[in-house]
Every structure is written in C-alpha cells, then in structure tokens.
Coordinates of C-alpha atoms in Angstrom, one line a residue:
M1 CA 98.8 86.2 140.6
Q2 CA 97.5 83.4 138.6
P3 CA 93.9 82.3 139.5
T4 CA 93.0 79.0 141.1
D5 CA 90.6 76.6 139.6
T6 CA 87.3 77.2 141.8
D7 CA 84.5 78.4 141.2
A8 CA 85.0 81.4 143.8
D9 CA 87.3 82.8 141.0
D10 CA 85.0 82.9 138.2
P11 CA 83.4 86.5 138.1
Q12 CA 80.4 84.8 135.9
L13 CA 79.0 82.7 138.7
P14 CA 75.9 83.7 139.7
G15 CA 76.2 83.0 144.0
K16 CA 74.5 79.7 145.0
D17 CA 72.3 78.8 142.3
R18 CA 72.2 75.2 142.0
N19 CA 70.9 74.9 138.7
F20 CA 73.6 76.9 137.4
V21 CA 76.0 74.5 135.2
T22 CA 79.3 76.4 135.8
A23 CA 81.2 74.1 133.0
L24 CA 78.5 75.5 130.1
A25 CA 78.5 78.8 131.3
R26 CA 82.9 79.0 131.4
G27 CA 82.6 77.5 127.8
L28 CA 79.9 80.2 126.2
E29 CA 82.1 82.6 127.9
L30 CA 85.1 81.6 125.8
L31 CA 83.3 81.5 122.7
R32 CA 82.2 85.6 123.5
A33 CA 85.3 86.3 124.2
F34 CA 86.4 86.6 120.5
G35 CA 85.3 89.8 119.2
A36 CA 84.8 91.4 115.8
G37 CA 88.3 91.3 113.7
E38 CA 90.2 88.8 116.0
E39 CA 90.8 85.5 114.1
Y40 CA 92.6 83.7 116.4
L41 CA 92.9 83.3 120.2
G42 CA 95.4 81.6 122.6
N43 CA 94.4 79.9 125.9
A44 CA 96.6 82.8 127.6
E45 CA 94.6 85.2 126.0
L46 CA 91.1 83.3 126.6
S47 CA 92.2 83.3 130.3
N48 CA 92.9 86.7 130.5
R49 CA 89.8 88.1 129.0
T50 CA 87.5 85.5 130.6
R51 CA 88.7 85.0 134.1
I52 CA 88.8 81.7 133.9
P53 CA 91.5 79.6 135.1
R54 CA 93.9 78.3 132.0
P55 CA 93.8 74.5 133.3
T56 CA 90.2 75.2 132.7
V57 CA 90.6 77.1 129.4
S58 CA 92.6 74.2 128.1
R59 CA 90.0 71.6 128.8
L60 CA 87.3 73.9 127.8
T61 CA 88.8 74.9 124.0
Y62 CA 89.9 70.9 123.6
T63 CA 86.2 70.2 124.3
L64 CA 84.8 72.7 122.2
T65 CA 87.0 72.1 119.0
Q66 CA 85.8 68.5 119.4
L67 CA 82.5 69.5 118.9
G68 CA 83.3 72.0 116.3
Y69 CA 83.0 75.1 118.1
L70 CA 86.2 75.9 117.8
Q71 CA 89.1 75.7 115.2
H72 CA 92.7 74.7 116.5
N73 CA 95.7 76.1 114.5
T74 CA 98.7 74.0 115.4
H75 CA 101.1 76.6 113.9
L76 CA 100.0 79.2 116.1
E77 CA 98.8 77.0 119.1
K78 CA 95.9 79.2 119.1
Y79 CA 92.1 79.0 118.3
R80 CA 89.2 80.4 116.0
L81 CA 85.5 80.0 115.9
G82 CA 84.3 77.2 114.0
P83 CA 81.6 76.5 111.9
G84 CA 79.6 75.0 114.7
V85 CA 79.3 78.7 116.0
L86 CA 78.3 79.8 112.2
A87 CA 75.6 77.2 112.3
L88 CA 74.0 77.9 115.8
G89 CA 74.1 81.4 114.8
Y90 CA 72.3 80.8 111.0
R91 CA 69.7 78.6 113.2
F92 CA 68.7 81.6 115.3
L93 CA 68.2 83.9 112.2
A94 CA 66.5 81.7 110.2
N95 CA 63.7 80.4 113.0
M96 CA 63.2 84.4 113.5
G97 CA 59.9 84.9 111.3
I98 CA 60.5 88.9 112.3
R99 CA 63.3 88.9 110.0
E100 CA 60.9 87.7 107.0
I101 CA 58.4 90.0 108.1
A102 CA 60.3 93.2 108.7
R103 CA 62.8 92.8 105.8
P104 CA 60.8 94.1 102.9
H105 CA 59.6 97.1 104.7
L106 CA 63.3 97.9 105.9
Q107 CA 64.2 97.7 102.4
K108 CA 61.5 99.6 100.9
F109 CA 62.5 102.5 103.1
A110 CA 66.0 102.0 102.9
D111 CA 65.7 102.5 99.1
A112 CA 63.2 105.7 99.7
T113 CA 65.8 107.7 101.8
D114 CA 69.2 106.1 100.8
C115 CA 70.1 105.2 104.6
N116 CA 71.1 102.2 106.6
V117 CA 67.9 100.7 107.6
S118 CA 68.2 97.8 110.3
L119 CA 66.4 95.6 113.1
G120 CA 68.4 94.8 116.4
G121 CA 68.4 93.1 119.4
A122 CA 70.4 93.7 122.6
D123 CA 73.1 91.5 123.7
R124 CA 74.7 92.5 127.2
S125 CA 75.9 96.5 126.7
D126 CA 75.6 95.8 122.4
M127 CA 72.6 95.9 119.9
V128 CA 73.1 93.4 117.3
Y129 CA 71.7 93.8 113.8
L130 CA 69.8 90.9 113.1
E131 CA 68.7 92.3 109.6
T132 CA 70.1 95.5 107.8
C133 CA 69.1 96.9 104.3
H134 CA 71.2 99.6 102.7
G135 CA 70.2 102.1 100.3
H136 CA 72.1 102.9 96.9
G137 CA 73.5 106.7 97.7
P138 CA 77.2 107.4 98.2
L139 CA 77.1 108.2 101.7
I140 CA 75.4 105.1 102.9
I141 CA 77.1 103.4 106.2
R142 CA 78.0 100.0 105.2
L143 CA 77.3 97.9 108.5
D144 CA 75.7 94.2 107.9
T145 CA 74.1 91.7 109.7
G146 CA 75.4 90.8 112.9
S147 CA 77.4 94.6 113.5
R148 CA 77.6 95.3 116.9
L149 CA 76.6 99.2 118.3
P150 CA 76.8 100.3 121.8
I151 CA 73.6 100.2 123.7
A152 CA 74.4 103.8 125.3
T153 CA 75.5 106.0 122.5
S154 CA 73.9 104.6 119.4
A155 CA 69.8 105.6 118.5
I156 CA 68.7 102.0 118.4
G157 CA 70.2 101.0 121.5
R158 CA 68.8 103.8 123.3
A159 CA 65.4 103.2 121.4
W160 CA 65.9 99.6 122.9
L161 CA 66.0 101.4 126.7
C162 CA 62.7 103.3 125.8
G163 CA 61.0 100.3 125.0
L164 CA 61.5 98.2 128.1
P165 CA 59.5 98.1 130.9
G166 CA 60.6 100.4 133.9
E167 CA 62.2 98.3 136.4
R168 CA 64.0 96.2 133.4
R169 CA 65.4 99.5 132.2
Q170 CA 66.5 100.5 135.7
Q171 CA 68.6 97.4 135.8
V172 CA 70.4 97.7 132.3
L173 CA 71.5 101.2 133.4
Q174 CA 73.0 99.9 136.4
E175 CA 74.8 97.1 134.5
L176 CA 75.9 100.2 131.9
A177 CA 77.3 102.6 134.8
T178 CA 79.5 99.9 136.1
E179 CA 80.8 99.1 132.8
Y180 CA 81.5 102.6 132.2
G181 CA 82.9 103.5 135.8
D182 CA 83.5 107.3 136.0
D183 CA 82.6 107.7 132.2
W184 CA 79.0 107.0 132.9
P185 CA 77.6 110.6 133.5
Q186 CA 78.1 111.9 130.0
Y187 CA 76.8 108.5 128.8
E188 CA 73.6 108.9 131.0
A189 CA 72.9 112.3 129.9
G190 CA 72.7 111.1 126.4
I191 CA 70.3 108.1 127.5
Q192 CA 68.1 110.5 129.7
Q193 CA 67.7 113.0 126.5
S194 CA 66.5 110.2 124.5
L195 CA 64.0 109.4 127.4
K196 CA 62.7 113.0 126.6
D197 CA 63.0 112.5 123.0
Y198 CA 61.0 109.5 122.8
A199 CA 58.1 111.1 125.3
Q200 CA 58.2 114.1 122.8
Y201 CA 58.3 112.7 119.5
G202 CA 58.0 108.4 119.9
F203 CA 61.2 108.4 118.3
C204 CA 65.0 108.7 119.7
L205 CA 67.8 110.3 118.1
S206 CA 71.9 110.1 118.0
E207 CA 73.0 113.0 116.3
Q208 CA 77.0 112.1 115.9
D209 CA 76.9 110.7 119.5
W210 CA 78.4 106.9 118.2
Q211 CA 80.4 108.3 115.6
R212 CA 81.2 111.7 114.6
D213 CA 79.8 111.6 111.1
I214 CA 76.7 109.3 111.7
S215 CA 73.5 110.3 112.7
A216 CA 70.2 108.1 113.2
V217 CA 67.0 107.9 114.4
A218 CA 65.7 104.9 116.0
M219 CA 62.6 103.4 118.0
P220 CA 61.6 100.3 119.8
L221 CA 59.8 97.5 118.3
I222 CA 57.7 96.0 121.3
L223 CA 56.1 92.7 120.8
E224 CA 54.1 90.3 122.3
D225 CA 52.6 92.8 124.5
G226 CA 56.3 93.7 125.9
A227 CA 57.5 90.0 126.2
E228 CA 59.9 90.8 123.3
V229 CA 61.6 94.2 122.7
M230 CA 63.7 94.9 119.7
A231 CA 64.4 98.2 118.0
I232 CA 64.9 99.2 114.3
N233 CA 66.9 102.3 113.2
C234 CA 67.7 104.7 110.4
G235 CA 71.2 106.2 110.0
G236 CA 73.4 107.6 107.6
S237 CA 76.1 110.5 107.4
S238 CA 75.6 113.7 109.4
L239 CA 76.5 115.4 106.4
R240 CA 72.9 115.0 105.2
L241 CA 70.8 113.7 108.0
D242 CA 70.8 117.2 110.1
H243 CA 68.4 117.8 113.0
D244 CA 65.3 119.0 110.9
R245 CA 65.0 115.7 109.1
L246 CA 65.8 113.3 111.5
V247 CA 62.9 115.2 113.5
N248 CA 60.5 115.9 110.9
N249 CA 61.0 113.3 108.1
L250 CA 62.7 110.3 108.9
G251 CA 61.7 109.4 112.3
P252 CA 57.6 109.9 111.6
R253 CA 58.1 107.6 108.2
L254 CA 60.0 105.2 111.0
K255 CA 57.1 105.3 113.2
E256 CA 55.1 104.5 109.9
V257 CA 57.6 101.0 109.4
A258 CA 57.1 99.8 112.8
E259 CA 53.7 100.2 112.8
H260 CA 53.2 97.7 109.4
I261 CA 56.1 95.4 110.8
R262 CA 53.8 95.1 113.8
Q263 CA 50.5 94.5 112.3
E264 CA 51.8 91.8 110.3
L265 CA 53.4 90.0 113.8
A266 CA 50.1 90.6 115.3
P267 CA 48.0 87.3 115.9
R268 CA 45.1 86.7 113.8
P269 CA 41.9 86.4 115.5
R270 CA 40.4 83.0 115.8
Y271 CA 36.9 82.8 115.2
R272 CA 34.5 79.8 116.1
A273 CA 32.2 78.6 113.8
V274 CA 28.3 79.5 114.5
R275 CA 25.6 77.0 113.7

C-alpha cells in the first residue's frame, strides 16, 4: 500500500508540536537517507527508506537540487549528495574549536602507540568521528573523519553513554532497544559491562565486539559541566591490543590525554583589577 501525503503517515513527526516544521524535517530526513558508499538514490528508494510519500519526495528532491544540497543524474534519474551538504559539514567542523585543541594530543598519542586515536560525537545510534589521527605501524585501523561506529558495540559509543546524565542515558538505551529489537539483550549486556568497567577503571573497553579483529579503549569527554558529552578512543588490531595492554597501558594513558584536552578547553578565570 502506497503512503498518502499526510502528516499522520510520517513516522518522523513528533505529535502535535506546532513549532515543528514538517517540510524542513522531511528534507533533512532525505539527506540522512544516503548511506556510506551509496552514491545515487532515486525517489522510490528515498521514499521507501524514509516512509515519506513519493509525491512529497519528488518535490523535496527538486527543491534540494535547486539549493545545491542534491545533484541530479538525468541518465540514471537518481540523486546524490551535493556540495551544499559538504559545505555545511566543513563549516560545522571548522567551528568546533575542540578539534584544533584535541588534534595535537590525539596525534601525539597515536604516534606513541601506533593506534588509531579519535574524537567522536553522537548522531542517533552511531558515533561519528569528528577528528581522527593515525599511528605509523603496520596494523593500523584506517578510519577517517566522518566514519560511523555503532554506539552499542564500539568502545567510543559505550564511553559516550557512560558520560551521559542518568536520565538521558536511559532515554538513549530505550531508543537503542527499540532499534535492535529481539537482539537487544546481547547488546545491552555489553553496555552494562562497559558501565562496570567505567566505574572500576575510568574508561571503557570493546574487545572484538564491534569487529572481531579490532579492540579499543575509550572514555567520555564531558565538557561544560555536562552540557556537552563527546568521547575519545584508542583502537587497533586485537592481535596486539590484548586485555592487559588495554587496561594497564592504553586506558590510563588515554585518561591523561582527556585531562589535557579538558584543561585547555576550560575557561580562563577573569580577574578584576584591584585599585
């Protein structure tokens, strides 16, 4: 059955919020529908992925193309992300002063450990690398800025969860439970173990959970008294990052890196002149 062009058929709409702009939300959902490695999508595919009625999708893709956020391939009759999206992404990253502060610390740690060391932020059920630095060894993970890792199984995602206030964490866990459905218990067990690890060590572990050949350690980066929570991680081949090295070497050193970043981000005290 084809969806009709009504708000009631759109799963993205939040009830009866009069301040919510439906057209804008739908346009953004279309842009989010493009996954990594998928260059072109047609109106039918976009409609199926977003559950937005196809006539509405057609109008939105036309508008987004006119604005430069999509590019239309007339031969394929499909769309791909345009330079406008890339420009927004670069502006977002450029305005994040934390990247400039964090990068030297991340790179120094990556060079010293021959690991991939990254700073990430949450986007729905994933963590997105906002900055990443590589070591120079033969067994380096080649993940770059913009890479996405699942919150539920990655060390950086679990660390981000550990840094959230309790009420917000429960909300995210409920959202993840809905997404994973019947498979949720196995993911929840890993997250609960990470909460215990964080309470014990001050950082989280992911030992071959995200991928069988990768292990990592991570910790939350809690900024502005909890108003902003990000996370940093250090990962590499599980052949060289065994449990002992994660817990007794990389984890404590990552805590030092996080502390250096927090100190540089801390607002400088203002002194009043004394007469």
